[in-house]
Every structure is written in C-alpha cells, then in structure tokens.
Amino acid sequence: MSLLRALFDAELHVGGATILWREIIGNTFGIASAIGGTKRVVWAWPVGMIGNALLFTVFMGALFHTPQNLDLYGQAGRQLLFVTVSAYGWARWARTRHESGEAVLPHWASTRQRLGMIAVMVVGTVVFAKVFEALGSWGPWPDAWIFTGSILATFGMARGWTEFWLVWIGVDIVGVPLLFHGGYYPSALLYLVYAGFVLWGFVVWLRIQRQSARSAATTGATPPR
C-alpha cells in the first residue's frame, strides 16, 4: 500500500513547477489512444480508459490534494464520461471488426447528424457552464466547452464520423490556454501534441474515406452512414 501511495504521489519538479507523474502517465495513455484511433484499432479504447482514470484524480485537485489544488469539474467529469462512451466505442468497434474485418470505416456524418452536433455543442456548453459554475469549478465556461466537445468527439469517433477530428481541434484551441493558465503543464502540452495527431488522423481518415468511396462506386456497394 505504501508503494502504491508513493507512486500515486510521485512528483517531478521542472523549474518552479511541480508536476505529478500520474498526470504525465495519464496523458501518455491519451496519446497512445489517439494513435490507436488513427490506426482504427480496437485497443485504442481500453488504453484511453486507463488514462482517463488517472487524469480524473489529477483534475479533482482539491479532492486529491494535487499541487494545483484546483477542481476542474468539467475536466474531471469528462474523464468519467469518457469511460462510458469509450465502453460503447470499444463494443461497437469490436463487433464491427468481428462482422466485417474492419473496426470502423470512416465517413462523413449526415446533414441531420451535423446539425445535431452543433446543437449539442451549443446547448451542452451553456448548460454545463452553469452547472460547473454552481459547483465552484475554476473556469466554468471554457471547461464546459472542452467537456461537451470532448464527449461529442469521442462519440463521433465511435460512430466513425470523420468530423470528430475537427471537433477535437475546437477543443484544443480552448483547452491549451486554460490548462497552461491553471498550471496543468503536462496536460496543456498534451493538447499541443495531440493537435498534431488530430491533423494527422483527419488526413488519414479522409484518405481512407475517399478510397472507400471509390471502391464502393466501382462495386456498387452502399457507403456507410
């Protein structure tokens, strides 16, 4: 138990900043999950879930007595919802791979689905900002944007919507300055690194999508929806 506690509380000191190793490790799992998502492999989901569990303890800073001592309820809450949505994505990709040999086939969302995503983003940001504000969250509005966008992007990844990569870009644009300002430097740096993976992933998925469309046009098959 003492060894586990020591690992849980292990710190890294860079300049005047104190960083928890579990924040670094949790974000490393997040990058690994992003790489797996780009490659459309099923293991991307459970790997991401491990990172989510670690990062939950980081963003509930006042509860777990982190160096920042800040509670970012949106950042922490999205880790819990990530686990739920990731379980759905894990099951969906595993089933699809078993049935067709491919875990997911990238495709654009329909117009109705896109309008639904926009509505969820707007309404979700407003509602959760009010909730986080009432809970005393630090930075409730950007926190709510990140929270809503992250869940929407994860769901889009599970469904195979190529747009989910673009949603992640919107999350990163807000997330990087918020986390730097809050002192969560490994997470902020992850967002910067992750932005590169997001752009790469978008290009990869778009290329696969176009190849699939050409193949479907040749064989007369119906593209995925």
Tab-separated table of C-alpha atoms in Angstrom:
chain	number	residue	atom	x	y	z
A	1	MET	CA	0.000	0.000	0.000
A	2	SER	CA	2.835	2.406	0.860
A	3	LEU	CA	4.472	1.686	-2.516
A	4	LEU	CA	1.237	2.395	-4.358
A	5	ARG	CA	0.794	5.590	-2.371
A	6	ALA	CA	4.343	6.663	-3.200
A	7	LEU	CA	3.717	6.041	-6.907
A	8	PHE	CA	0.390	7.894	-6.697
A	9	ASP	CA	2.048	10.954	-5.117
A	10	ALA	CA	5.291	10.891	-7.168
A	11	GLU	CA	6.235	14.344	-8.408
A	12	LEU	CA	8.504	15.883	-10.995
A	13	HIS	CA	9.941	19.361	-10.442
A	14	VAL	CA	10.673	21.487	-13.502
A	15	GLY	CA	11.818	24.994	-12.711
A	16	GLY	CA	9.314	26.278	-10.201
A	17	ALA	CA	6.521	23.926	-11.289
A	18	THR	CA	5.502	20.738	-9.510
A	19	ILE	CA	4.074	18.054	-11.805
A	20	LEU	CA	2.502	14.757	-10.802
A	21	TRP	CA	3.832	11.699	-12.592
A	22	ARG	CA	0.316	10.338	-12.844
A	23	GLU	CA	-0.613	13.375	-14.961
A	24	ILE	CA	2.280	12.588	-17.299
A	25	ILE	CA	1.431	8.874	-17.419
A	26	GLY	CA	-2.288	9.524	-17.897
A	27	ASN	CA	-1.587	11.838	-20.811
A	28	THR	CA	0.825	9.305	-22.307
A	29	PHE	CA	-2.016	6.799	-22.380
A	30	GLY	CA	-4.108	9.520	-24.043
A	31	ILE	CA	-1.577	9.954	-26.834
A	32	ALA	CA	-1.365	6.177	-27.298
A	33	SER	CA	-5.154	6.066	-27.579
A	34	ALA	CA	-5.088	8.841	-30.206
A	35	ILE	CA	-2.548	6.898	-32.250
A	36	GLY	CA	-4.703	3.790	-31.952
A	37	GLY	CA	-7.747	5.765	-33.060
A	38	THR	CA	-5.902	6.984	-36.140
A	39	LYS	CA	-4.983	3.401	-36.987
A	40	ARG	CA	-8.566	2.256	-36.198
A	41	VAL	CA	-7.539	-0.473	-33.785
A	42	VAL	CA	-9.838	-1.648	-31.011
A	43	TRP	CA	-7.207	-1.404	-28.270
A	44	ALA	CA	-7.332	2.391	-28.553
A	45	TRP	CA	-10.432	2.379	-26.327
A	46	PRO	CA	-9.208	0.453	-23.237
A	47	VAL	CA	-5.851	2.254	-23.355
A	48	GLY	CA	-7.663	5.571	-23.298
A	49	MET	CA	-9.805	4.451	-20.367
A	50	ILE	CA	-6.713	3.829	-18.226
A	51	GLY	CA	-5.544	7.356	-18.937
A	52	ASN	CA	-8.992	8.708	-18.078
A	53	ALA	CA	-8.907	7.059	-14.654
A	54	LEU	CA	-5.524	8.592	-13.842
A	55	LEU	CA	-6.451	12.054	-15.090
A	56	PHE	CA	-9.659	12.096	-13.064
A	57	THR	CA	-7.538	12.113	-9.911
A	58	VAL	CA	-5.446	14.951	-11.357
A	59	PHE	CA	-8.268	17.334	-12.244
A	60	MET	CA	-10.075	16.850	-8.940
A	61	GLY	CA	-7.116	18.670	-7.480
A	62	ALA	CA	-8.642	19.876	-4.236
A	63	LEU	CA	-10.085	16.434	-3.510
A	64	PHE	CA	-6.850	14.558	-4.207
A	65	HIS	CA	-4.564	17.340	-2.939
A	66	THR	CA	-2.624	17.973	-6.133
A	67	PRO	CA	-0.028	20.769	-6.391
A	68	GLN	CA	-2.541	22.959	-8.264
A	69	ASN	CA	-5.251	22.314	-5.630
A	70	LEU	CA	-7.923	23.236	-8.193
A	71	ASP	CA	-11.144	21.421	-9.026
A	72	LEU	CA	-11.852	21.452	-12.763
A	73	TYR	CA	-15.197	19.670	-12.684
A	74	GLY	CA	-15.516	19.665	-16.466
A	75	GLN	CA	-12.069	18.181	-16.984
A	76	ALA	CA	-12.635	15.625	-14.213
A	77	GLY	CA	-16.216	14.819	-15.196
A	78	ARG	CA	-15.331	14.230	-18.809
A	79	GLN	CA	-12.858	11.550	-17.727
A	80	LEU	CA	-15.758	9.626	-16.176
A	81	LEU	CA	-17.967	10.113	-19.223
A	82	PHE	CA	-15.039	9.143	-21.459
A	83	VAL	CA	-15.046	5.757	-19.764
A	84	THR	CA	-18.761	5.322	-20.537
A	85	VAL	CA	-18.529	6.494	-24.152
A	86	SER	CA	-15.303	4.537	-24.646
A	87	ALA	CA	-17.031	1.362	-23.451
A	88	TYR	CA	-19.644	1.991	-26.157
A	89	GLY	CA	-16.942	2.647	-28.781
A	90	TRP	CA	-14.973	-0.409	-27.686
A	91	ALA	CA	-18.011	-2.670	-28.029
A	92	ARG	CA	-19.053	-1.108	-31.360
A	93	TRP	CA	-15.597	-1.374	-32.960
A	94	ALA	CA	-15.087	-4.918	-31.670
A	95	ARG	CA	-18.457	-6.012	-33.061
A	96	THR	CA	-17.866	-4.313	-36.412
A	97	ARG	CA	-14.400	-5.844	-36.723
A	98	HIS	CA	-15.850	-9.288	-35.992
A	99	GLU	CA	-18.567	-8.826	-38.630
A	100	SER	CA	-16.615	-7.134	-41.419
A	101	GLY	CA	-12.926	-7.365	-40.549
A	102	GLU	CA	-12.691	-3.561	-40.126
A	103	ALA	CA	-13.183	-1.944	-36.718
A	104	VAL	CA	-14.632	1.196	-38.306
A	105	LEU	CA	-14.993	2.655	-41.787
A	106	PRO	CA	-14.596	6.484	-41.771
A	107	HIS	CA	-17.402	8.515	-43.350
A	108	TRP	CA	-18.967	11.966	-43.138
A	109	ALA	CA	-21.887	12.481	-40.817
A	110	SER	CA	-25.213	13.273	-42.455
A	111	THR	CA	-26.588	16.827	-42.538
A	112	ARG	CA	-29.018	15.950	-39.765
A	113	GLN	CA	-26.222	14.500	-37.649
A	114	ARG	CA	-24.079	17.601	-38.190
A	115	LEU	CA	-26.914	19.878	-37.109
A	116	GLY	CA	-27.358	17.654	-34.076
A	117	MET	CA	-23.664	18.010	-33.213
A	118	ILE	CA	-23.864	21.802	-33.439
A	119	ALA	CA	-26.967	21.875	-31.248
A	120	VAL	CA	-25.369	19.592	-28.660
A	121	MET	CA	-22.221	21.733	-28.630
A	122	VAL	CA	-24.092	24.994	-28.053
A	123	VAL	CA	-26.660	23.746	-25.574
A	124	GLY	CA	-24.194	21.499	-23.765
A	125	THR	CA	-21.690	24.315	-23.293
A	126	VAL	CA	-24.310	26.655	-21.821
A	127	VAL	CA	-25.882	24.042	-19.540
A	128	PHE	CA	-22.645	22.588	-18.230
A	129	ALA	CA	-21.095	26.029	-17.750
A	130	LYS	CA	-23.962	26.866	-15.398
A	131	VAL	CA	-23.583	23.533	-13.624
A	132	PHE	CA	-19.816	23.898	-13.215
A	133	GLU	CA	-20.247	27.497	-12.099
A	134	ALA	CA	-22.685	26.399	-9.401
A	135	LEU	CA	-20.260	23.689	-8.282
A	136	GLY	CA	-17.467	26.225	-7.984
A	137	SER	CA	-15.391	24.986	-10.908
A	138	TRP	CA	-12.388	27.050	-11.915
A	139	GLY	CA	-13.013	28.438	-15.433
A	140	PRO	CA	-16.564	27.058	-15.922
A	141	TRP	CA	-17.194	28.323	-19.480
A	142	PRO	CA	-14.041	27.033	-21.203
A	143	ASP	CA	-14.314	23.946	-19.006
A	144	ALA	CA	-17.856	23.369	-20.317
A	145	TRP	CA	-16.745	23.844	-23.942
A	146	ILE	CA	-13.968	21.302	-23.506
A	147	PHE	CA	-16.268	18.903	-21.646
A	148	THR	CA	-19.032	18.999	-24.281
A	149	GLY	CA	-16.676	18.900	-27.252
A	150	SER	CA	-14.656	16.020	-25.854
A	151	ILE	CA	-17.684	13.819	-25.306
A	152	LEU	CA	-19.065	14.725	-28.740
A	153	ALA	CA	-15.732	13.941	-30.409
A	154	THR	CA	-15.424	10.604	-28.613
A	155	PHE	CA	-18.949	9.625	-29.650
A	156	GLY	CA	-18.168	10.686	-33.231
A	157	MET	CA	-15.067	8.502	-33.210
A	158	ALA	CA	-17.155	5.541	-32.059
A	159	ARG	CA	-19.604	6.142	-34.923
A	160	GLY	CA	-16.826	6.580	-37.481
A	161	TRP	CA	-17.622	10.225	-38.311
A	162	THR	CA	-14.559	11.871	-39.855
A	163	GLU	CA	-15.736	15.223	-38.446
A	164	PHE	CA	-14.808	14.123	-34.933
A	165	TRP	CA	-11.198	15.112	-35.632
A	166	LEU	CA	-12.340	18.685	-36.376
A	167	VAL	CA	-14.277	18.796	-33.108
A	168	TRP	CA	-11.056	17.906	-31.296
A	169	ILE	CA	-9.353	20.906	-32.916
A	170	GLY	CA	-12.012	23.157	-31.398
A	171	VAL	CA	-11.423	21.533	-28.011
A	172	ASP	CA	-7.661	22.033	-28.248
A	173	ILE	CA	-7.973	25.719	-29.133
A	174	VAL	CA	-9.725	26.371	-25.818
A	175	GLY	CA	-8.021	23.668	-23.776
A	176	VAL	CA	-4.401	24.704	-24.234
A	177	PRO	CA	-4.638	28.224	-22.742
A	178	LEU	CA	-6.970	27.048	-19.948
A	179	LEU	CA	-4.616	24.300	-18.799
A	180	PHE	CA	-1.494	26.428	-19.070
A	181	HIS	CA	-3.196	29.127	-17.005
A	182	GLY	CA	-4.245	26.551	-14.408
A	183	GLY	CA	-0.741	25.093	-14.107
A	184	TYR	CA	-1.557	21.719	-15.647
A	185	TYR	CA	1.510	21.819	-17.867
A	186	PRO	CA	1.711	18.152	-18.987
A	187	SER	CA	-1.964	18.231	-19.988
A	188	ALA	CA	-1.517	21.542	-21.803
A	189	LEU	CA	1.494	20.171	-23.670
A	190	LEU	CA	-0.511	17.045	-24.469
A	191	TYR	CA	-3.162	19.217	-26.091
A	192	LEU	CA	-0.474	20.796	-28.282
A	193	VAL	CA	0.998	17.421	-29.233
A	194	TYR	CA	-2.469	15.975	-29.621
A	195	ALA	CA	-3.362	18.739	-32.096
A	196	GLY	CA	-0.648	17.361	-34.377
A	197	PHE	CA	-2.063	13.844	-34.067
A	198	VAL	CA	-5.549	15.212	-34.730
A	199	LEU	CA	-4.470	16.805	-38.007
A	200	TRP	CA	-2.637	13.621	-38.977
A	201	GLY	CA	-5.630	11.493	-38.012
A	202	PHE	CA	-8.004	13.669	-40.012
A	203	VAL	CA	-5.837	13.308	-43.131
A	204	VAL	CA	-5.536	9.540	-42.628
A	205	TRP	CA	-9.284	9.044	-42.108
A	206	LEU	CA	-10.132	11.313	-45.041
A	207	ARG	CA	-7.815	9.314	-47.287
A	208	ILE	CA	-9.397	6.029	-46.169
A	209	GLN	CA	-12.857	7.504	-46.655
A	210	ARG	CA	-12.086	8.544	-50.222
A	211	GLN	CA	-10.602	5.154	-51.029
A	212	SER	CA	-13.718	3.504	-49.620
A	213	ALA	CA	-15.956	5.776	-51.710
A	214	ARG	CA	-14.027	4.914	-54.892
A	215	SER	CA	-14.246	1.222	-54.060
A	216	ALA	CA	-17.986	1.496	-53.379
A	217	ALA	CA	-18.516	3.317	-56.678
A	218	THR	CA	-16.672	0.525	-58.500
A	219	THR	CA	-18.528	-2.333	-56.839
A	220	GLY	CA	-21.882	-0.596	-56.469
A	221	ALA	CA	-21.846	-1.044	-52.680
A	222	THR	CA	-23.606	1.395	-50.353
A	223	PRO	CA	-21.181	3.636	-48.389
A	224	PRO	CA	-21.507	3.656	-44.594
A	225	ARG	CA	-23.782	6.141	-42.799
